[in-house]
C-alpha cells in the first residue's frame, strides 16, 4: 500500500533549503570561524540524503543530475591545481596567496587561494559521501 | 538598573524554564504507559525546552556581548519545524507496525481504516 507522507514531503521542502544554506554559510565562514570544506560538504550531502529519504533514488537523480564520481575527481584536480600554483611561479609546493579586493555590493574582501583548496575538499566530501550512499542504497 | 542586566536575567530565567521543562519531559517518558502518550510527552515538552534554552542563550549573548547570533535563530526555527514531524513519523511507524495502545485508552478510530481485517493479521 502506498503510504501518504505529505507532512514529511512538505517539511523536507523547507528544511532542505535551510540545511543547504547553512552548509554554504559554514563552508564560507571556515577561515575566521569554525567550519570549512569538510563540515560544509557533510552538511550538503546530509541535505541530499534527506531528499533521498523522502523521495526515491531515481527522482533525486532526475532532480540533481550529478555524476558524483566526476565530482570527486574534479575536487581532487582542483585541490592539486591550487597546491601547485606556487610551483609554476618558482615558489614551494602549497604556497598560498591572498590579497584584498574591492567587490561590488560586498566591499573590501580578503580573497585567499586556500578557499580554492577548500572548494576541492568540499567537492570530494560531497562526491564520496553520496557515491557511498547511492551505491549502498541502489541495488534493486 | 540598566537595560542589559534585565535582558540577561530574562535569558537566565528562560534557560531555567527550559531545563525544568526538559525535566518534566523526562518524567513523562518514565511515567506514561504506552508509546503514544510517551511520544506526546517527548515531542511537545522537549521541543519547548529546546526552544526556551536557545532563546535564553540568544538573549544572553545579545545583552552581554552585543552579538546577535543568526545561528541560534536558525536553530530555533529548525527545531520548531522538525521536532513535531519527527514525533509524527515515529508514532505513525509504531502504529503501522502494530504497537498496542495502553489498557486505559478505549477509543481507536484508526483501527478500522488501517487494519480492516483485524490488528496483527493484515499488512
XYZ file of N, CA and C in Angstrom:
789
model
N 0.845 -1.201 0.000
C 0.000 0.000 0.000
C 0.873 1.242 0.000
N 0.534 2.189 -0.862
C 1.306 3.425 -0.926
C 0.886 4.314 0.240
N 1.864 4.664 1.080
C 1.511 5.485 2.239
C 1.515 6.953 1.849
N 0.693 7.711 2.575
C 0.535 9.130 2.292
C 1.451 9.904 3.236
N 2.587 10.401 2.707
C 3.541 11.085 3.581
C 3.687 12.555 3.181
N 2.545 13.245 3.114
C 2.573 14.639 2.656
C 3.217 15.556 3.697
N 3.116 15.193 4.978
C 3.725 16.030 6.024
C 5.239 15.981 5.893
N 5.770 14.770 5.716
C 7.223 14.618 5.573
C 7.725 15.340 4.333
N 6.972 15.216 3.220
C 7.428 15.858 1.979
C 7.416 17.368 2.102
N 6.344 17.926 2.644
C 6.246 19.386 2.744
C 7.325 19.941 3.667
N 7.560 19.244 4.802
C 8.594 19.728 5.707
C 9.969 19.648 5.070
N 10.205 18.557 4.322
C 11.540 18.402 3.744
C 11.810 19.450 2.681
N 10.741 19.960 2.015
C 10.982 21.023 1.024
C 11.554 22.261 1.683
N 11.056 22.596 2.890
C 11.562 23.778 3.582
C 12.928 23.494 4.203
N 13.016 22.330 4.856
C 14.213 22.019 5.643
C 15.432 21.809 4.748
N 15.195 21.292 3.524
C 16.325 21.104 2.600
C 17.042 22.420 2.344
N 16.267 23.488 2.116
C 16.922 24.765 1.806
C 17.596 25.356 3.032
N 17.011 25.125 4.230
C 17.678 25.622 5.450
C 19.025 24.927 5.614
N 19.048 23.599 5.465
C 20.305 22.865 5.654
C 21.315 23.264 4.578
N 20.827 23.426 3.333
C 21.759 23.734 2.246
C 22.386 25.121 2.429
N 21.548 26.119 2.795
C 22.101 27.461 3.014
C 23.035 27.480 4.213
N 22.700 26.697 5.262
C 23.584 26.645 6.425
C 24.909 25.996 6.056
N 24.874 24.984 5.167
C 26.137 24.352 4.757
C 26.994 25.331 3.970
N 26.358 26.156 3.107
C 27.138 27.148 2.367
C 27.736 28.169 3.333
N 26.947 28.544 4.364
C 27.435 29.501 5.361
C 28.633 28.938 6.113
N 28.524 27.668 6.540
C 29.633 27.043 7.272
C 30.864 26.932 6.390
N 30.622 26.620 5.105
C 31.743 26.467 4.166
C 32.457 27.799 3.946
N 31.693 28.892 3.788
C 32.325 30.183 3.506
C 32.953 30.788 4.755
N 32.413 30.443 5.951
C 32.926 31.051 7.179
C 34.151 30.327 7.709
N 34.646 29.318 6.958
C 35.654 28.437 7.520
C 36.984 29.079 7.867
N 37.275 30.275 7.335
C 38.598 30.836 7.587
C 38.664 31.553 8.921
N 37.562 32.200 9.317
C 37.589 33.008 10.538
C 36.716 32.430 11.647
N 35.987 31.381 11.399
C 35.071 30.803 12.382
C 35.130 29.285 12.217
N 34.600 28.518 13.175
C 34.546 27.063 12.981
C 33.766 26.692 11.724
N 34.269 25.715 11.013
C 33.622 25.318 9.765
C 34.684 24.993 8.738
N 34.313 24.992 7.479
C 35.268 24.713 6.425
C 34.729 23.729 5.428
N 35.606 23.220 4.575
C 35.170 22.381 3.477
C 34.584 21.063 3.923
N 35.191 20.441 4.950
C 34.735 19.111 5.348
C 33.331 19.165 5.943
N 33.122 20.077 6.912
C 31.806 20.157 7.564
C 30.752 20.635 6.571
N 31.121 21.605 5.740
C 30.177 22.093 4.741
C 29.768 20.995 3.778
N 30.740 20.198 3.347
C 30.434 19.102 2.442
C 29.545 18.069 3.086
N 29.820 17.753 4.366
C 28.967 16.773 5.051
C 27.549 17.307 5.203
N 27.401 18.611 5.500
C 26.051 19.174 5.643
C 25.311 19.160 4.316
N 26.005 19.495 3.226
C 25.344 19.458 1.919
C 24.901 18.049 1.582
N 25.793 17.063 1.845
C 25.383 15.706 1.495
C 24.277 15.230 2.418
N 24.214 15.737 3.674
C 23.090 15.324 4.516
C 21.779 15.926 4.031
N 21.849 17.140 3.441
C 20.630 17.689 2.849
C 20.159 16.826 1.688
N 21.109 16.335 0.860
C 20.715 15.487 -0.269
C 20.234 14.122 0.237
N 20.813 13.647 1.370
C 20.351 12.385 1.950
C 18.920 12.525 2.466
N 18.579 13.717 2.962
C 17.178 13.952 3.366
C 16.249 13.826 2.166
N 16.656 14.373 1.019
C 15.846 14.200 -0.195
C 15.762 12.736 -0.586
N 16.883 11.987 -0.408
C 16.870 10.561 -0.747
C 15.949 9.782 0.174
N 15.819 10.237 1.436
C 14.905 9.554 2.357
C 13.464 9.805 1.975
N 13.167 11.039 1.543
C 11.776 11.386 1.284
C 11.331 10.823 -0.058
N 12.149 11.050 -1.095
C 11.811 10.525 -2.414
C 12.675 9.293 -2.669
N 12.546 8.695 -3.857
C 13.388 7.538 -4.126
C 14.600 7.962 -4.950
N 15.452 6.978 -5.238
C 16.766 7.261 -5.819
C 16.652 7.866 -7.212
N 15.695 7.365 -8.017
C 15.584 7.844 -9.400
C 15.105 9.282 -9.451
N 14.176 9.646 -8.556
C 13.661 11.021 -8.550
C 14.778 12.006 -8.208
N 15.589 11.634 -7.211
C 16.664 12.544 -6.807
C 17.715 12.647 -7.913
N 17.966 11.533 -8.612
C 18.932 11.612 -9.708
C 18.400 12.443 -10.862
N 17.064 12.448 -11.036
C 16.495 13.317 -12.069
C 16.526 14.768 -11.627
N 16.348 14.968 -10.307
C 16.334 16.329 -9.748
C 17.720 16.945 -9.784
N 18.730 16.195 -9.379
C 20.111 16.685 -9.362
C 20.952 15.768 -10.242
N 20.992 16.043 -11.553
C 21.712 15.116 -12.442
C 23.224 15.302 -12.341
N 23.789 14.822 -11.240
C 25.216 14.988 -10.986
C 25.857 13.608 -10.945
N 26.962 13.457 -11.658
C 27.752 12.241 -11.527
C 28.758 12.468 -10.407
N 28.527 11.782 -9.261
C 29.328 12.102 -8.074
C 30.761 11.615 -8.187
N 31.007 10.606 -9.047
C 32.391 10.173 -9.256
C 33.197 11.265 -9.939
N 32.586 11.898 -10.964
C 33.263 13.003 -11.658
C 33.443 14.184 -10.718
N 32.455 14.387 -9.787
C 32.553 15.463 -8.804
C 33.766 15.247 -7.888
N 33.944 14.006 -7.442
C 35.111 13.692 -6.603
C 36.405 13.954 -7.361
N 36.457 13.504 -8.620
C 37.675 13.670 -9.408
C 37.982 15.141 -9.643
N 36.938 15.947 -9.946
C 37.216 17.367 -10.193
C 37.619 18.083 -8.909
N 37.114 17.635 -7.752
C 37.567 18.203 -6.494
C 39.032 17.916 -6.251
N 39.448 16.680 -6.540
C 40.868 16.332 -6.367
C 41.743 17.140 -7.306
N 41.296 17.312 -8.562
C 42.073 18.091 -9.532
C 42.178 19.539 -9.085
N 41.077 20.086 -8.543
C 41.081 21.474 -8.082
C 42.044 21.663 -6.911
N 42.020 20.717 -5.952
C 42.918 20.828 -4.803
C 44.372 20.730 -5.248
N 44.655 19.775 -6.142
C 46.038 19.602 -6.607
C 46.492 20.801 -7.428
N 45.577 21.349 -8.248
C 45.932 22.512 -9.052
C 46.212 23.729 -8.196
N 45.405 23.929 -7.119
C 45.661 25.048 -6.216
C 46.997 24.883 -5.514
N 47.297 23.625 -5.132
C 48.549 23.406 -4.425
C 49.749 23.643 -5.322
N 49.588 23.455 -6.629
C 50.753 23.566 -7.500
C 50.852 24.913 -8.196
N 50.039 25.915 -7.768
C 50.200 27.258 -8.349
C 51.599 27.784 -8.058
N 52.010 27.639 -6.790
C 53.299 28.178 -6.376
C 54.469 27.561 -7.116
N 54.322 26.302 -7.501
C 55.430 25.613 -8.185
C 55.741 26.260 -9.522
N 54.654 26.728 -10.226
C 54.892 27.340 -11.531
C 55.465 28.736 -11.404
N 55.339 29.359 -10.217
C 55.853 30.713 -10.023
C 57.183 30.697 -9.278
N 57.821 29.531 -9.184
C 59.125 29.468 -8.551
C 59.097 29.466 -7.042
N 57.924 29.177 -6.457
C 57.797 29.102 -5.004
C 57.558 27.632 -4.629
N 57.638 27.271 -3.330
C 57.419 25.854 -2.970
C 55.984 25.402 -3.204
N 55.828 24.082 -3.239
C 54.518 23.432 -3.344
C 53.627 23.870 -2.179
N 52.342 24.090 -2.424
C 51.375 24.524 -1.411
C 51.581 25.946 -0.925
N 52.285 26.779 -1.700
C 52.384 28.197 -1.330
C 51.045 28.862 -1.655
N 50.463 29.560 -0.653
C 49.183 30.219 -0.858
C 49.365 31.720 -1.001
N 48.429 32.343 -1.684
C 48.468 33.789 -1.899
C 47.163 34.384 -1.410
N 47.214 35.616 -0.882
C 45.965 36.318 -0.588
C 46.171 37.809 -0.797
N 45.045 38.503 -1.033
C 45.092 39.943 -1.238
C 43.696 40.496 -0.942
N 43.629 41.818 -0.782
C 42.341 42.466 -0.557
C 41.818 42.985 -1.897
N 40.543 42.709 -2.154
C 39.919 43.158 -3.390
C 38.675 43.957 -3.042
N 38.290 44.840 -3.930
C 37.029 45.568 -3.763
C 35.976 44.920 -4.638
N 34.996 44.259 -4.012
C 33.933 43.623 -4.774
C 32.698 44.505 -4.723
N 31.914 44.575 -5.791
C 30.650 45.311 -5.718
C 29.683 44.626 -4.757
N 28.900 45.405 -4.041
C 27.890 45.008 -3.050
C 28.483 44.500 -1.746
N 29.674 43.937 -1.746
C 30.236 43.369 -0.516
C 31.258 44.320 0.076
N 32.001 45.031 -0.806
C 33.027 45.935 -0.303
C 34.380 45.258 -0.247
N 35.188 45.705 0.698
C 36.553 45.201 0.803
C 36.531 43.755 1.298
N 37.098 42.857 0.496
C 37.053 41.442 0.818
C 38.453 40.865 0.701
N 38.783 39.977 1.614
C 40.074 39.304 1.543
C 39.879 37.974 0.840
N 40.471 37.842 -0.335
C 40.353 36.595 -1.091
C 41.655 35.819 -0.957
N 41.525 34.504 -0.779
C 42.662 33.664 -0.429
C 42.601 32.418 -1.296
N 43.743 31.919 -1.748
C 43.711 30.719 -2.584
C 43.438 29.471 -1.760
N 43.507 29.571 -0.404
C 43.108 28.416 0.420
C 41.638 28.091 0.229
N 40.850 29.118 -0.175
C 39.424 28.903 -0.459
C 39.248 27.932 -1.628
N 40.117 28.041 -2.644
C 40.002 27.108 -3.780
C 40.325 25.685 -3.334
N 41.330 25.567 -2.470
C 41.657 24.238 -1.926
C 40.475 23.691 -1.133
N 39.826 24.577 -0.344
C 38.664 24.163 0.432
C 37.503 23.752 -0.467
N 37.348 24.438 -1.607
C 36.317 24.024 -2.561
C 36.588 22.611 -3.069
N 37.877 22.297 -3.290
C 38.229 20.938 -3.689
C 37.851 19.928 -2.628
N 38.153 20.251 -1.353
C 37.791 19.353 -0.245
C 36.281 19.151 -0.196
N 35.538 20.269 -0.356
C 34.077 20.229 -0.343
C 33.547 19.281 -1.416
N 34.052 19.442 -2.643
C 33.570 18.602 -3.744
C 33.897 17.134 -3.484
N 35.102 16.862 -2.953
C 35.477 15.474 -2.692
C 34.579 14.866 -1.624
N 34.291 15.644 -0.548
C 33.477 15.094 0.544
C 32.058 14.803 0.067
N 31.459 15.766 -0.663
C 30.091 15.536 -1.169
C 30.074 14.344 -2.124
N 31.058 14.293 -3.028
C 31.079 13.215 -4.007
C 31.256 11.856 -3.375
N 32.199 11.735 -2.425
C 32.466 10.423 -1.817
C 31.278 9.970 -0.981
N 30.699 10.895 -0.166
C 29.578 10.510 0.688
C 28.394 10.026 -0.148
N 28.066 10.785 -1.212
C 26.891 10.396 -1.985
C 27.161 9.192 -2.862
N 28.422 8.976 -3.274
C 28.723 7.737 -4.004
C 28.511 6.529 -3.106
N 29.000 6.627 -1.837
C 28.811 5.510 -0.899
C 27.326 5.249 -0.684
N 26.558 6.317 -0.387
C 25.154 6.111 -0.027
C 24.352 5.615 -1.221
N 24.623 6.172 -2.416
C 23.862 5.711 -3.587
C 24.209 4.287 -3.956
N 25.492 3.892 -3.802
C 25.817 2.521 -4.207
C 25.339 1.521 -3.163
N 25.201 1.929 -1.885
C 24.621 1.002 -0.909
C 23.110 0.915 -1.101
N 22.468 2.085 -1.307
C 21.011 2.087 -1.367
C 20.446 1.660 -2.698
N 21.261 1.535 -3.733
C 20.693 1.413 -5.065
C 20.723 0.036 -5.669
N 20.865 -1.050 -4.882
C 20.942 -2.359 -5.512
C 19.568 -3.027 -5.528
N 18.732 -2.542 -6.441
C 17.443 -3.237 -6.581
C 17.154 -3.577 -8.034
N 18.550 50.355 37.406
C 19.152 49.184 36.754
C 19.177 49.415 35.239
N 20.243 49.037 34.674
C 20.411 49.210 33.234
C 19.506 48.232 32.473
N 19.380 48.426 31.176
C 18.518 47.538 30.390
C 19.186 46.183 30.208
N 20.512 46.194 29.986
C 21.193 44.946 29.636
C 21.115 43.885 30.740
N 21.336 44.221 32.040
C 21.174 43.170 33.049
C 19.760 42.614 33.117
N 18.759 43.442 32.814
C 17.381 42.928 32.822
C 17.214 41.884 31.724
N 17.743 42.199 30.530
C 17.624 41.221 29.430
C 18.418 39.962 29.757
N 19.592 40.136 30.384
C 20.358 38.957 30.798
C 19.568 38.088 31.762
N 18.872 38.744 32.742
C 18.083 37.963 33.692
C 16.927 37.270 33.007
N 16.323 37.911 32.010
C 15.248 37.249 31.252
C 15.788 36.001 30.574
N 17.007 36.126 29.978
C 17.622 34.962 29.341
C 17.897 33.853 30.329
N 18.406 34.218 31.516
C 18.712 33.218 32.541
C 17.437 32.494 32.976
N 16.357 33.268 33.179
C 15.101 32.635 33.605
C 14.523 31.750 32.510
N 14.731 32.162 31.227
C 14.248 31.313 30.122
C 15.006 29.991 30.106
N 16.339 30.037 30.347
C 17.106 28.790 30.352
C 16.678 27.911 31.521
N 16.400 28.545 32.686
C 15.909 27.771 33.842
C 14.574 27.108 33.509
N 13.675 27.868 32.870
C 12.385 27.299 32.477
C 12.554 26.168 31.485
N 13.508 26.313 30.551
C 13.750 25.253 29.580
C 14.259 23.993 30.231
N 15.157 24.136 31.236
C 15.673 22.922 31.862
C 14.604 22.259 32.716
N 13.755 23.062 33.375
C 12.643 22.453 34.124
C 11.701 21.712 33.182
N 11.470 22.321 32.004
C 10.569 21.692 31.032
C 11.151 20.371 30.528
N 12.475 20.313 30.309
C 13.051 19.040 29.858
C 13.019 18.006 30.975
N 13.103 18.461 32.244
C 12.975 17.515 33.365
C 11.573 16.921 33.391
N 10.562 17.788 33.178
C 9.176 17.318 33.144
C 8.986 16.321 32.000
N 9.640 16.617 30.868
C 9.543 15.715 29.720
C 10.147 14.357 30.039
N 11.283 14.354 30.756
C 11.903 13.072 31.119
C 11.018 12.295 32.079
N 10.365 13.005 33.031
C 9.426 12.314 33.919
C 8.259 11.734 33.135
N 7.793 12.474 32.123
C 6.718 11.967 31.285
C 7.129 10.705 30.552
N 8.385 10.667 30.070
C 8.875 9.464 29.386
C 8.883 8.276 30.335
N 9.198 8.510 31.613
C 9.265 7.390 32.540
C 7.880 6.939 32.985
N 6.952 7.892 33.196
C 5.728 7.553 33.921
C 4.571 7.158 33.010
N 4.578 7.600 31.744
C 3.393 7.369 30.917
C 3.362 5.931 30.391
N 2.170 5.379 30.096
C 2.063 3.935 29.910
C 2.492 3.396 28.546
N 2.175 4.054 27.409
C 2.483 3.402 26.136
C 3.234 4.366 25.215
N 3.510 3.891 23.980
C 4.346 4.640 23.048
C 3.740 5.992 22.704
N 2.400 6.002 22.536
C 1.759 7.209 22.009
C 1.773 8.330 23.027
N 1.450 7.996 24.286
C 1.490 9.039 25.317
C 2.928 9.457 25.604
N 3.863 8.524 25.533
C 5.269 8.891 25.729
C 5.749 9.810 24.629
N 5.324 9.531 23.387
C 5.701 10.412 22.283
C 5.098 11.792 22.467
N 3.892 11.838 23.016
C 3.273 13.125 23.345
C 4.136 13.903 24.327
N 4.632 13.224 25.378
C 5.481 13.903 26.357
C 6.812 14.286 25.739
N 7.410 13.365 24.968
C 8.775 13.600 24.478
C 8.801 14.668 23.398
N 7.767 14.710 22.552
C 7.809 15.668 21.452
C 7.513 17.078 21.925
N 6.366 17.270 22.578
C 5.938 18.638 22.873
C 6.829 19.318 23.873
N 6.993 18.689 25.054
C 7.668 19.447 26.108
C 9.158 19.548 25.851
N 9.786 18.545 25.209
C 11.219 18.727 24.984
C 11.475 19.699 23.841
N 10.539 19.799 22.864
C 10.687 20.856 21.862
C 10.629 22.226 22.512
N 9.655 22.400 23.407
C 9.546 23.686 24.099
C 10.775 23.940 24.967
N 11.339 22.875 25.566
C 12.540 23.037 26.381
C 13.711 23.526 25.546
N 13.886 22.915 24.367
C 14.995 23.330 23.494
C 14.783 24.765 23.023
N 13.533 25.097 22.670
C 13.259 26.450 22.189
C 13.538 27.482 23.268
N 13.112 27.203 24.522
C 13.337 28.156 25.612
C 14.830 28.309 25.898
N 15.578 27.188 25.882
C 17.006 27.288 26.155
C 17.724 28.087 25.080
N 17.390 27.823 23.802
C 18.049 28.547 22.718
C 17.695 30.027 22.761
N 16.423 30.333 23.079
C 16.021 31.737 23.152
C 16.734 32.438 24.303
N 16.887 31.724 25.426
C 17.615 32.297 26.550
C 19.071 32.556 26.213
N 19.715 31.592 25.539
C 21.112 31.786 25.135
C 21.233 32.947 24.161
N 20.260 33.049 23.232
C 20.279 34.160 22.266
C 20.180 35.500 22.982
N 19.234 35.617 23.946
C 19.066 36.884 24.673
C 20.301 37.198 25.508
N 20.892 36.163 26.118
C 22.063 36.397 26.957
C 23.226 36.930 26.135
N 23.503 36.304 24.990
C 24.634 36.781 24.174
C 24.342 38.146 23.572
N 23.052 38.412 23.302
C 22.692 39.722 22.755
C 22.956 40.818 23.794
N 22.552 40.536 25.054
C 22.687 41.572 26.076
C 24.116 41.671 26.587
N 24.794 40.530 26.690
C 26.097 40.521 27.353
C 27.217 40.908 26.411
N 27.181 40.393 25.177
C 28.277 40.645 24.248
C 27.866 41.532 23.087
N 26.592 41.873 22.989
C 26.137 42.652 21.849
C 26.196 41.890 20.538
N 26.106 40.558 20.625
C 26.272 39.712 19.442
C 24.937 39.063 19.123
N 24.391 39.375 17.939
C 23.125 38.766 17.518
C 23.453 37.517 16.721
N 23.173 36.366 17.307
C 23.576 35.113 16.680
C 22.476 34.626 15.745
N 22.762 34.660 14.448
C 21.780 34.200 13.469
C 21.636 32.688 13.549
N 22.733 32.013 13.936
C 22.664 30.550 14.020
C 21.665 30.102 15.067
N 21.561 30.853 16.198
C 20.599 30.456 17.224
C 19.169 30.658 16.741
N 18.912 31.759 16.019
C 17.570 31.965 15.457
C 17.241 30.837 14.479
N 18.238 30.503 13.646
C 18.046 29.426 12.673
C 17.793 28.100 13.385
N 18.510 27.868 14.508
C 18.288 26.650 15.283
C 16.895 26.602 15.864
N 16.395 27.746 16.364
C 15.034 27.795 16.900
C 14.030 27.424 15.816
N 14.169 28.056 14.638
C 13.238 27.775 13.533
C 13.325 26.311 13.124
N 14.556 25.802 13.067
C 14.763 24.427 12.586
C 14.152 23.413 13.541
N 14.410 23.577 14.856
C 13.848 22.625 15.826
C 12.330 22.732 15.858
N 11.822 23.955 15.764
C 10.379 24.152 15.772
C 9.727 23.491 14.566
N 10.420 23.473 13.422
C 9.867 22.818 12.235
C 9.982 21.307 12.303
N 11.140 20.787 12.746
C 11.409 19.369 12.520
C 10.991 18.464 13.661
N 11.020 18.939 14.914
C 10.747 18.023 16.030
C 9.320 17.458 16.007
N 8.268 18.272 15.722
C 6.935 17.658 15.641
C 6.805 16.665 14.505
N 7.493 16.922 13.385
C 7.415 15.980 12.261
C 8.088 14.670 12.630
N 9.205 14.750 13.367
C 9.879 13.526 13.805
C 8.977 12.726 14.748
N 8.296 13.419 15.672
C 7.385 12.719 16.564
C 6.246 12.073 15.808
N 5.706 12.788 14.831
C 4.626 12.251 13.992
C 5.075 10.988 13.265
N 6.294 11.020 12.692
C 6.761 9.867 11.906
C 7.010 8.666 12.805
N 7.595 8.893 14.005
C 7.872 7.772 14.911
C 6.566 7.131 15.376
N 5.596 8.004 15.732
C 4.320 7.469 16.219
C 3.585 6.718 15.119
N 3.654 7.250 13.892
C 2.956 6.583 12.796
C 3.604 5.245 12.471
N 4.947 5.211 12.512
C 5.621 3.928 12.270
C 5.264 2.925 13.348
N 5.139 3.405 14.603
C 4.758 2.493 15.684
C 3.356 1.966 15.463
N 2.404 2.854 15.071
C 1.020 2.399 14.887
C 0.924 1.420 13.732
N 1.624 1.723 12.639
C 1.500 0.855 11.465
C 2.179 -0.482 11.656
N 3.159 -0.550 12.556
C 3.749 -1.861 12.813
C 3.022 -2.583 13.940
N 1.866 -2.043 14.352
C 1.001 -2.806 15.233
C 1.305 -2.731 16.710
N 1.832 -1.612 17.188
C 2.065 -1.477 18.627
C 0.733 -1.221 19.318
N 0.491 -1.952 20.420
C -0.788 -1.842 21.113
C -0.898 -0.534 21.875
N -2.136 -0.034 21.992
C -2.399 1.087 22.884
C -2.437 0.580 24.323
N -2.391 1.514 25.258
C -2.413 1.080 26.653
C -3.820 0.636 27.032
N -3.928 -0.043 28.177
C -5.220 -0.599 28.609
C -6.247 0.494 28.862
N -5.789 1.624 29.339
C -6.733 2.643 29.799
C -7.353 3.433 28.662
N -6.838 3.302 27.430
C -7.452 4.027 26.323
C -8.430 3.109 25.617
N -9.631 3.616 25.344
C -10.673 2.717 24.856
C -11.181 3.064 23.461
N -10.712 4.152 22.853
C -11.256 4.562 21.570
C -10.147 4.556 20.524
N -10.290 3.741 19.452
C -9.261 3.660 18.413
C -9.940 3.784 17.061
N -10.050 5.013 16.581
C -10.785 5.251 15.337
C -10.004 4.796 14.115
N -8.666 4.774 14.212
C -7.862 4.451 13.036
C -7.854 2.961 12.722
N -8.217 2.137 13.707
C -8.027 0.699 13.523
C -8.878 0.148 12.383
N -10.126 0.644 12.257
C -10.999 0.155 11.191
C -10.489 0.612 9.826
N -9.828 1.757 9.770
C -9.355 2.269 8.486
C -8.088 1.538 8.046
N -7.144 1.378 8.986
C -5.851 0.830 8.592
C -5.840 -0.685 8.592
N -6.507 -1.299 9.572
C -6.497 -2.757 9.654
C -7.936 -3.254 9.577
N -8.514 -3.365 8.346
C -9.930 -3.743 8.249
C -10.171 -5.182 8.699
N -9.183 -6.083 8.536
C -9.435 -7.477 8.920
C -8.819 -7.789 10.283
N -8.675 -6.747 11.116
C -8.182 -7.010 12.467
C -6.703 -6.728 12.596
N -6.312 -6.292 13.770
C -4.938 -5.925 14.053
C -4.056 -7.173 14.100
N -2.797 -7.015 13.678
C -1.774 -8.070 13.704
C -2.043 -9.204 12.719
N -3.102 -9.033 11.869
C -3.277 -10.033 10.816
C -3.004 -9.431 9.446
N -3.546 -8.215 9.220
C -3.376 -7.592 7.916
C -1.997 -6.966 7.745
N -1.679 -6.630 6.528
C -0.446 -5.987 6.088
C 0.781 -6.582 6.742
